Short mmCIF file of C-alpha atoms in Angstrom, two decimals:
data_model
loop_
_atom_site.label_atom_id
_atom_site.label_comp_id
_atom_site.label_asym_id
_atom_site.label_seq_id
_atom_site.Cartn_x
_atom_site.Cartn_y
_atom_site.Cartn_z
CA UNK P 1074 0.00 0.00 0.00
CA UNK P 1075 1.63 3.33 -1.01
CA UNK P 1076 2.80 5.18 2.08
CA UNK P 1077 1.21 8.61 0.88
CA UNK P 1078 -2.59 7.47 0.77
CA UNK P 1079 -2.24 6.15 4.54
CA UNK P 1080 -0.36 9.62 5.67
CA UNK P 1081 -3.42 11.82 5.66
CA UNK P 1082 -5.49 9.41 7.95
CA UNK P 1083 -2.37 9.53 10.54
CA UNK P 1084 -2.17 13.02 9.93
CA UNK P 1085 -6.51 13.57 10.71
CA UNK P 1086 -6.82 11.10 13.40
CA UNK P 1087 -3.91 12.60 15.34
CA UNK P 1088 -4.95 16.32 14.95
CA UNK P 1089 -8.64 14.94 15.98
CA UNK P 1090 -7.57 13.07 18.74
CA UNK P 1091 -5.46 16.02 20.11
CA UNK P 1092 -8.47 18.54 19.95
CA UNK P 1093 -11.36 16.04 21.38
CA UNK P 1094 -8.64 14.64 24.25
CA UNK P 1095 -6.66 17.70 24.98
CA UNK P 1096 -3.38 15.05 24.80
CA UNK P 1097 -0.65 14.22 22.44
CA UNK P 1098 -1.29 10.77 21.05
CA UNK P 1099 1.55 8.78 19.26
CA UNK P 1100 2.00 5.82 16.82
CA UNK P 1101 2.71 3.31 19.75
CA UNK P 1102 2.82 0.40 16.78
CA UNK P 1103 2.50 -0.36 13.26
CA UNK P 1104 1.58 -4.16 11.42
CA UNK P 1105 0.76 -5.37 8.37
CA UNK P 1106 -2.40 -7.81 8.54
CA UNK P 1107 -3.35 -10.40 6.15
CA UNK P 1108 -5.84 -12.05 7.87
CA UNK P 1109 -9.52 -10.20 9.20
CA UNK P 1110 -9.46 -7.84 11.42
CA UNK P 1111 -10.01 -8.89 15.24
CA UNK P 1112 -12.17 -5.87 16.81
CA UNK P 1113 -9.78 -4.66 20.27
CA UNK P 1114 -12.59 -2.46 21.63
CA UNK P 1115 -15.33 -0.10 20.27
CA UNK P 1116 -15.00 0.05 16.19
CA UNK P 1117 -16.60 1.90 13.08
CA UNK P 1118 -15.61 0.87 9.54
CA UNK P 1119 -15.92 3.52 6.72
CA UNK P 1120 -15.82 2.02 3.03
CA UNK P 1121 -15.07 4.01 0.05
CA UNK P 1122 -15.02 3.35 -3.77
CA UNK P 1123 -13.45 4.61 -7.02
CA UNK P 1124 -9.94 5.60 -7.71
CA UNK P 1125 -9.12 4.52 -4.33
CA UNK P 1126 -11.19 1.44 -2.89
CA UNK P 1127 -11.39 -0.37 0.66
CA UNK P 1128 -12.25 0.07 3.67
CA UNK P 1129 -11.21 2.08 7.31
CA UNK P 1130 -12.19 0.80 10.23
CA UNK P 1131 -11.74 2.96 13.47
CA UNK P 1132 -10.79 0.76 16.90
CA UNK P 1133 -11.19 2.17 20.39
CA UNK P 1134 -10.53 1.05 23.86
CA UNK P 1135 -13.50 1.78 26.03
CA UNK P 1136 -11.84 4.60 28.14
CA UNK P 1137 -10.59 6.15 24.54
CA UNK P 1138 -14.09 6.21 23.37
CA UNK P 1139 -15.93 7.49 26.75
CA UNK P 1140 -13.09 10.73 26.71
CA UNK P 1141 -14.40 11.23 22.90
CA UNK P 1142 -18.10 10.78 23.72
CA UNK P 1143 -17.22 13.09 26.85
CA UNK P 1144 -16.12 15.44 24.47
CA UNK P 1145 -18.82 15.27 21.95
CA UNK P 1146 -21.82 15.46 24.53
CA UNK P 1147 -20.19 18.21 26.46
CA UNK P 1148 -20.99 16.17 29.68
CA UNK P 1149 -18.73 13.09 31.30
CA UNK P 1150 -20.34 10.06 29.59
CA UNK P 1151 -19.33 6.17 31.43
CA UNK P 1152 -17.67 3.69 29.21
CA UNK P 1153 -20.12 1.13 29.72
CA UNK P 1154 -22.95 3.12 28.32
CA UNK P 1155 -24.52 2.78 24.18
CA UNK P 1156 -23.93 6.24 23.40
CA UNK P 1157 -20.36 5.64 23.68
CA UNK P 1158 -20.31 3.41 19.84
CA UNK P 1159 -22.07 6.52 18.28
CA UNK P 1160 -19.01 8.82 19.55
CA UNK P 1161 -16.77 6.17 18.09
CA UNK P 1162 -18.74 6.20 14.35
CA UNK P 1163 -19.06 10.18 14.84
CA UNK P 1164 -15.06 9.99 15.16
CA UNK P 1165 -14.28 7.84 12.55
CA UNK P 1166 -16.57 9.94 10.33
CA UNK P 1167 -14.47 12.76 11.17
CA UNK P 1168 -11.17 11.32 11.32
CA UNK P 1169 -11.76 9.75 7.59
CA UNK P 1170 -13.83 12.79 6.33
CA UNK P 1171 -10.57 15.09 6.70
CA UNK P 1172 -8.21 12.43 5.27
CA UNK P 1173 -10.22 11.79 2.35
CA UNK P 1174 -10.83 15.43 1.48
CA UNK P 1175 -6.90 15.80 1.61
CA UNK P 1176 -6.64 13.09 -0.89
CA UNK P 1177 -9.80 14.28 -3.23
CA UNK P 1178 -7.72 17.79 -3.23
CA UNK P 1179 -4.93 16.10 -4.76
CA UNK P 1180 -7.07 14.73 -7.68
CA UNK P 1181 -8.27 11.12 -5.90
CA UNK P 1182 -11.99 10.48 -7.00
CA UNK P 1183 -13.73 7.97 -4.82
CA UNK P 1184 -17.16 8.12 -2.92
CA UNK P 1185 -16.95 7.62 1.05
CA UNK P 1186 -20.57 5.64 2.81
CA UNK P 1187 -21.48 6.67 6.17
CA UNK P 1188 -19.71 4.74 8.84
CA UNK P 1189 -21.29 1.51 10.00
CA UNK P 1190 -20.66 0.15 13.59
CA UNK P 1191 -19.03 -3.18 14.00
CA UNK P 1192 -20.49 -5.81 16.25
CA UNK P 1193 -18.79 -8.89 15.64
CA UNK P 1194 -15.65 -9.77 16.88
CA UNK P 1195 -13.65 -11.09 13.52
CA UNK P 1196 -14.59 -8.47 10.77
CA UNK P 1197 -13.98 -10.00 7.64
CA UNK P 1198 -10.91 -9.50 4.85
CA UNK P 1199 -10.71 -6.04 2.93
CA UNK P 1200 -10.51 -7.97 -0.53
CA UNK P 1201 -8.82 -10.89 -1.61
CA UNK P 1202 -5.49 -9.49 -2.66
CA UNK P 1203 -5.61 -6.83 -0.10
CA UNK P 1204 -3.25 -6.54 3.00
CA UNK P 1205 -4.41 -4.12 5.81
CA UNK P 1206 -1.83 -1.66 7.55
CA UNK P 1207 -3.03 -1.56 11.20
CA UNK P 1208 -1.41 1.76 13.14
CA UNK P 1209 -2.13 1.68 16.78
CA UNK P 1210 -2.02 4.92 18.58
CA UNK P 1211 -1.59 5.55 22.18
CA UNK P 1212 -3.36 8.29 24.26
CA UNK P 1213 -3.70 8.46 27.87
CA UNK P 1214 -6.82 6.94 27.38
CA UNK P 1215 -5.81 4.09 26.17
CA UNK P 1216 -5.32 2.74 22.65
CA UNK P 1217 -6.75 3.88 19.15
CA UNK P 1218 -6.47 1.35 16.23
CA UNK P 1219 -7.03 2.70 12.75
CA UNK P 1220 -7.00 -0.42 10.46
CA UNK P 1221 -6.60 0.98 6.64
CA UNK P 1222 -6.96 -1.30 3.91
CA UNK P 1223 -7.44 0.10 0.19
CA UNK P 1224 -6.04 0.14 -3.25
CA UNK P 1225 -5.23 2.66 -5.91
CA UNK P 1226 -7.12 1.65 -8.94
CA UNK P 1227 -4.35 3.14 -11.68
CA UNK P 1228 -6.73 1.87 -14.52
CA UNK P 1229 -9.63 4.06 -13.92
CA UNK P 1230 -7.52 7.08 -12.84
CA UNK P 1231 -6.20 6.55 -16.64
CA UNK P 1232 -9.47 5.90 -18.10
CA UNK P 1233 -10.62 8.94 -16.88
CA UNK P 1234 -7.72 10.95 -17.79
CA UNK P 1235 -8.05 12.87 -21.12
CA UNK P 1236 -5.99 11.58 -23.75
CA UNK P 1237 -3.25 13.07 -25.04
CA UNK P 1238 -3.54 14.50 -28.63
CA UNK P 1239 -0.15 14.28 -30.37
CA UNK S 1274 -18.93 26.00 26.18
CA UNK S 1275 -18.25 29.94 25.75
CA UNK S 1276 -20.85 31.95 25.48
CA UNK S 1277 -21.52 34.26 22.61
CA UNK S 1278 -23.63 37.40 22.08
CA UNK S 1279 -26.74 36.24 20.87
CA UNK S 1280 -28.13 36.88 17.74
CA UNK S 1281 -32.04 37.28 17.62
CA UNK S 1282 -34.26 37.97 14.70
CA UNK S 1283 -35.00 41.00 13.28
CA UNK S 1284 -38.65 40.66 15.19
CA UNK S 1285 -36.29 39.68 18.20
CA UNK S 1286 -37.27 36.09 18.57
CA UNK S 1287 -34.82 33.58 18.58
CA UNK S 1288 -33.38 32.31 15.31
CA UNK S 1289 -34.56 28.98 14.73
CA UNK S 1290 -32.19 26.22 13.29
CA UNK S 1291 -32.73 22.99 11.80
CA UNK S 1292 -30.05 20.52 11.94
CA UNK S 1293 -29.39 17.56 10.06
CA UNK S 1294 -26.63 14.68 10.44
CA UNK S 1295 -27.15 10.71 10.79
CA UNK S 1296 -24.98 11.32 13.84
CA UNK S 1297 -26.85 12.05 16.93
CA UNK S 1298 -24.08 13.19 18.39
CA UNK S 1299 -23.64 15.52 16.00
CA UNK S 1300 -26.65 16.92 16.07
CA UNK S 1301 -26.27 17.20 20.25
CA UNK S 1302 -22.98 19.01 19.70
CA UNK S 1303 -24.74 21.45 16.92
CA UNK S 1304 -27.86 22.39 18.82
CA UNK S 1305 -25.15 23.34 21.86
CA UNK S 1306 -23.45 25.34 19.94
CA UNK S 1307 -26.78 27.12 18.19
CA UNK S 1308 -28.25 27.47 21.80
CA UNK S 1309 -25.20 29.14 22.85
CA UNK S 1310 -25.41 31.27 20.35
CA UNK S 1311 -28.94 32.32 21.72
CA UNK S 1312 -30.42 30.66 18.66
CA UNK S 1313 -33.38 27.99 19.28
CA UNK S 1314 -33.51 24.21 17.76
CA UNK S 1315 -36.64 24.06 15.31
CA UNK S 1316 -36.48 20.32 14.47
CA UNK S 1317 -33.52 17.73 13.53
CA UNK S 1318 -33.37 15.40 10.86
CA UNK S 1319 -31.44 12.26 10.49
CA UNK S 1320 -30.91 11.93 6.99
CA UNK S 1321 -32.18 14.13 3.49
CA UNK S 1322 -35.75 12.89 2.89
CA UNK S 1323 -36.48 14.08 7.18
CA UNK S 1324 -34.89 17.10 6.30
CA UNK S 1325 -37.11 18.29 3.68
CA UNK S 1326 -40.08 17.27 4.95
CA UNK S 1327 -39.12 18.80 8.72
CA UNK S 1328 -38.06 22.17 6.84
CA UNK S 1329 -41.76 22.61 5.36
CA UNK S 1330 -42.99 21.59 8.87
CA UNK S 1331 -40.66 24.13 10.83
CA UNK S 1332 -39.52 26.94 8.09
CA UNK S 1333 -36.05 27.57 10.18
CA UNK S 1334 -33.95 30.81 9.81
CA UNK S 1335 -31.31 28.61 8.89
CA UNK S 1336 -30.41 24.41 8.03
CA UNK S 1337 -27.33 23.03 9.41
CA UNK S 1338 -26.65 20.10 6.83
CA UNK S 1339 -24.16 17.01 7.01
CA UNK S 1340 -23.56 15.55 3.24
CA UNK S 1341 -22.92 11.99 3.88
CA UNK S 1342 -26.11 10.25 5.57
CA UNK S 1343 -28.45 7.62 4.18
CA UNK S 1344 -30.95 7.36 2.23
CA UNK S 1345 -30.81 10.80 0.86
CA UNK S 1346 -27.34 12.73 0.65
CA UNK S 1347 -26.81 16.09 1.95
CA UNK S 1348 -26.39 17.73 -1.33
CA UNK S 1349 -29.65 16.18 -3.08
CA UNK S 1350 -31.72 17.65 0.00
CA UNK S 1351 -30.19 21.01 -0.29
CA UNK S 1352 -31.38 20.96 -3.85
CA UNK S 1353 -35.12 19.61 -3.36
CA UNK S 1354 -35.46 22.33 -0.36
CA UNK S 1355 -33.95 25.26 -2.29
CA UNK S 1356 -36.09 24.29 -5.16
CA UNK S 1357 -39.18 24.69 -3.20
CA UNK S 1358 -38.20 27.29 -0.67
CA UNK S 1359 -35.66 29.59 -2.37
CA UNK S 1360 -35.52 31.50 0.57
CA UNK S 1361 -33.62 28.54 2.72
CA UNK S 1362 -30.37 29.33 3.98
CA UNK S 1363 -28.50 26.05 4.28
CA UNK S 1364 -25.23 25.74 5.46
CA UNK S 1365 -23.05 22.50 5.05
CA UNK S 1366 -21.34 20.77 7.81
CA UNK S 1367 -19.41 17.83 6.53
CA UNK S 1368 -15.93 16.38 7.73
CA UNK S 1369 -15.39 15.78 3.59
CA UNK S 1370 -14.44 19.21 2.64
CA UNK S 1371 -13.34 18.43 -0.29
CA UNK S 1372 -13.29 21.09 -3.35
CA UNK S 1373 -15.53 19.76 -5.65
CA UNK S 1374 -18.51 18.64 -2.77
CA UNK S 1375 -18.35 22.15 -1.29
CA UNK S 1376 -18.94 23.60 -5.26
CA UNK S 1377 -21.89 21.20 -5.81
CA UNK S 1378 -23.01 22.13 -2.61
CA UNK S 1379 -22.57 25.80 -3.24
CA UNK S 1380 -24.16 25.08 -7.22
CA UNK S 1381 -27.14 23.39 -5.39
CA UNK S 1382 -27.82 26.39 -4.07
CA UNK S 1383 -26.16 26.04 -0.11
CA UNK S 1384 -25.02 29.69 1.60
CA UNK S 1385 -21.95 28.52 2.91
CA UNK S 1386 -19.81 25.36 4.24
CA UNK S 1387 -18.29 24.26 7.51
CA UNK S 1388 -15.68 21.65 8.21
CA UNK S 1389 -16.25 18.81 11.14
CA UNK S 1390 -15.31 18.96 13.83
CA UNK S 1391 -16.58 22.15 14.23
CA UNK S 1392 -15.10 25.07 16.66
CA UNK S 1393 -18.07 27.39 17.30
CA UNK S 1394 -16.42 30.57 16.70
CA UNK S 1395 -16.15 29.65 13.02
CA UNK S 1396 -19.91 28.25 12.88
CA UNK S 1397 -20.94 31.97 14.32
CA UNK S 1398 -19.26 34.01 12.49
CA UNK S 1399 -20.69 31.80 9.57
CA UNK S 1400 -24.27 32.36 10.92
CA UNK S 1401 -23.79 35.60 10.73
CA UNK S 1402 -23.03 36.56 7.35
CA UNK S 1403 -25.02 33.89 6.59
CA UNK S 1404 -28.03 35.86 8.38
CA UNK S 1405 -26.83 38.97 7.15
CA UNK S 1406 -29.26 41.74 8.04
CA UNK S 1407 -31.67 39.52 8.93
CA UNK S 1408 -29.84 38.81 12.40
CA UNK S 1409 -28.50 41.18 14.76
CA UNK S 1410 -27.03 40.85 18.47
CA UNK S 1411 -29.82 40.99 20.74
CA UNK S 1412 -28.04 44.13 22.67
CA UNK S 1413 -28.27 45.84 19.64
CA UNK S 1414 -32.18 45.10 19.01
CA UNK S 1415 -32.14 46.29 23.11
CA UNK S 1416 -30.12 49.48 22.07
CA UNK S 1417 -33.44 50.61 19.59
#
């Protein structure tokens, strides 16, 4: 996976993460996964399609996510309670919303879906000849997995290119 | 949250807001920032087909509108409720900022466009040349 599509998301979800928890977070780790994705906590998975396909799904340890909702509903909000997932989704919307529009700006075309939250434990592969890059973040909170997997479609970006006239 | 001079209508009653996002936390964080503003929430919406249907119901001074939600996108609604109200003032609020959804926005006849996450001092200064004359600090309509 090229190195300068995943950049913006680290770039969004840190500045995000540094205005909703007032704290620096930092890349604590960074794998390659080949397998599905084993949810760690609270998670939202953004897909997009067109020059750039896949999907983004947004991981967050229960503390991580109750400082976010915290934030969000201007009011301290438990771990343990539902409107805790929503902060996550509302997060990953935002976190993948600014990355996206960095890439769009540098002539990317692709379509982003709402998020959707994930229940099940094992989410299933990206694609069949995809690999996932899983970053893993680590606040004060507690940790912050952003599991990117995607391609760059070079065909249609050329299909849609005009031609050259010689 | 700070607290900002409030902006009242021309008739001094509150401006009334409609917001619309699939995320209700977005919409919680949006109505605090309107209210703090002085301004009042009208209805909320959770996706594009609500939205028009709750404008014709509540006829707000002003639609706060996220693009990407179900069912019907941001930018289609802005379209059908411009079509039939020309009068709306819609402002985006999307975390894709992107150049060419804030010009189809903007085409579809939207007054303006804020990025998410949203820092209130932008969002009122956008109300209010959004508003234009139609809005004024409520110490002012107190001054008259």
């Amino acid at each position: 996976m090229k190195m300068d599509l995943i950049q913006p998301f680290i770039g969004s979800l840190d500045a995000v993460l540094a205005e909703m928890m007032h704290e620096p977070a930092s890349i604590a780790d960074l794998a390659m996964e080949e397998d599905g994705y084993r949810r760690k906590g609270l998670a939202a998975e953004v897909t997009f399609k067109g020059q750039i396909e896949g999907r983004i799904i947004l991981d967050m340890e229960p503390r991580a996510a109750a400082k976010v909702a915290s934030y969000l509903a201007g009011a301290d909000v438990d771990p343990s309670e539902p409107m805790v997932s929503e902060a996550v989704s509302e997060l990953a919307n935002m976190v993948i919303g600014n990355a996206v529009t960095q890439l769009n700006d540098r002539g990317f075309q692709f379509k982003v879906f709402p998020p959707a939250l994930l229940t099940q434990e094992q989410c299933a592969k990206a694609g069949s000849d995809s690999e996932a890059t899983v970053l893993c973040f680590a606040t004060a909170c507690g940790n912050v997995y952003l599991n990117i997997a995607m391609k760059y479609h070079a065909r249609r970006s050329r299909e849609r290119s005009p031609m050259a006239v010689a | 949250m700070k607290q900002f001079e409030p902006l009242s209508r021309k008739d001094q009653q509150p401006v009334r807001y409609l917001i619309v996002d699939d995320s209700v936390f977005a919409r919680k964080s949006l109505a605090k920032m309107v209210e703090s503003f002085g301004g009042q929430v009208a209805g909320e919406a959770g996706d594009g087909c609500t939205a028009i249907t709750e404008y014709a119901r509540t006829k707000p001074d002003i639609v706060l509108m996220d693009i990407t939600m179900p069912q019907m996108e941001g930018i289609e609604a802005v379209e059908r409720i411009v079509q039939e109200h020309p009068e709306a003032r819609v402002v985006m609020v999307s975390s894709v900022g992107y150049q060419d959804n804030i010009l189809a926005a903007l085409q579809k006849g939207a007054r303006h466009f804020v990025q998410k996450p949203v820092k209130p001092d932008a969002l009122y200064e956008i109300i209010r040349y959004v508003l234009n004359d139609d809005a004024v600090p409520v110490g002012a309509t107190e001054a008259k």
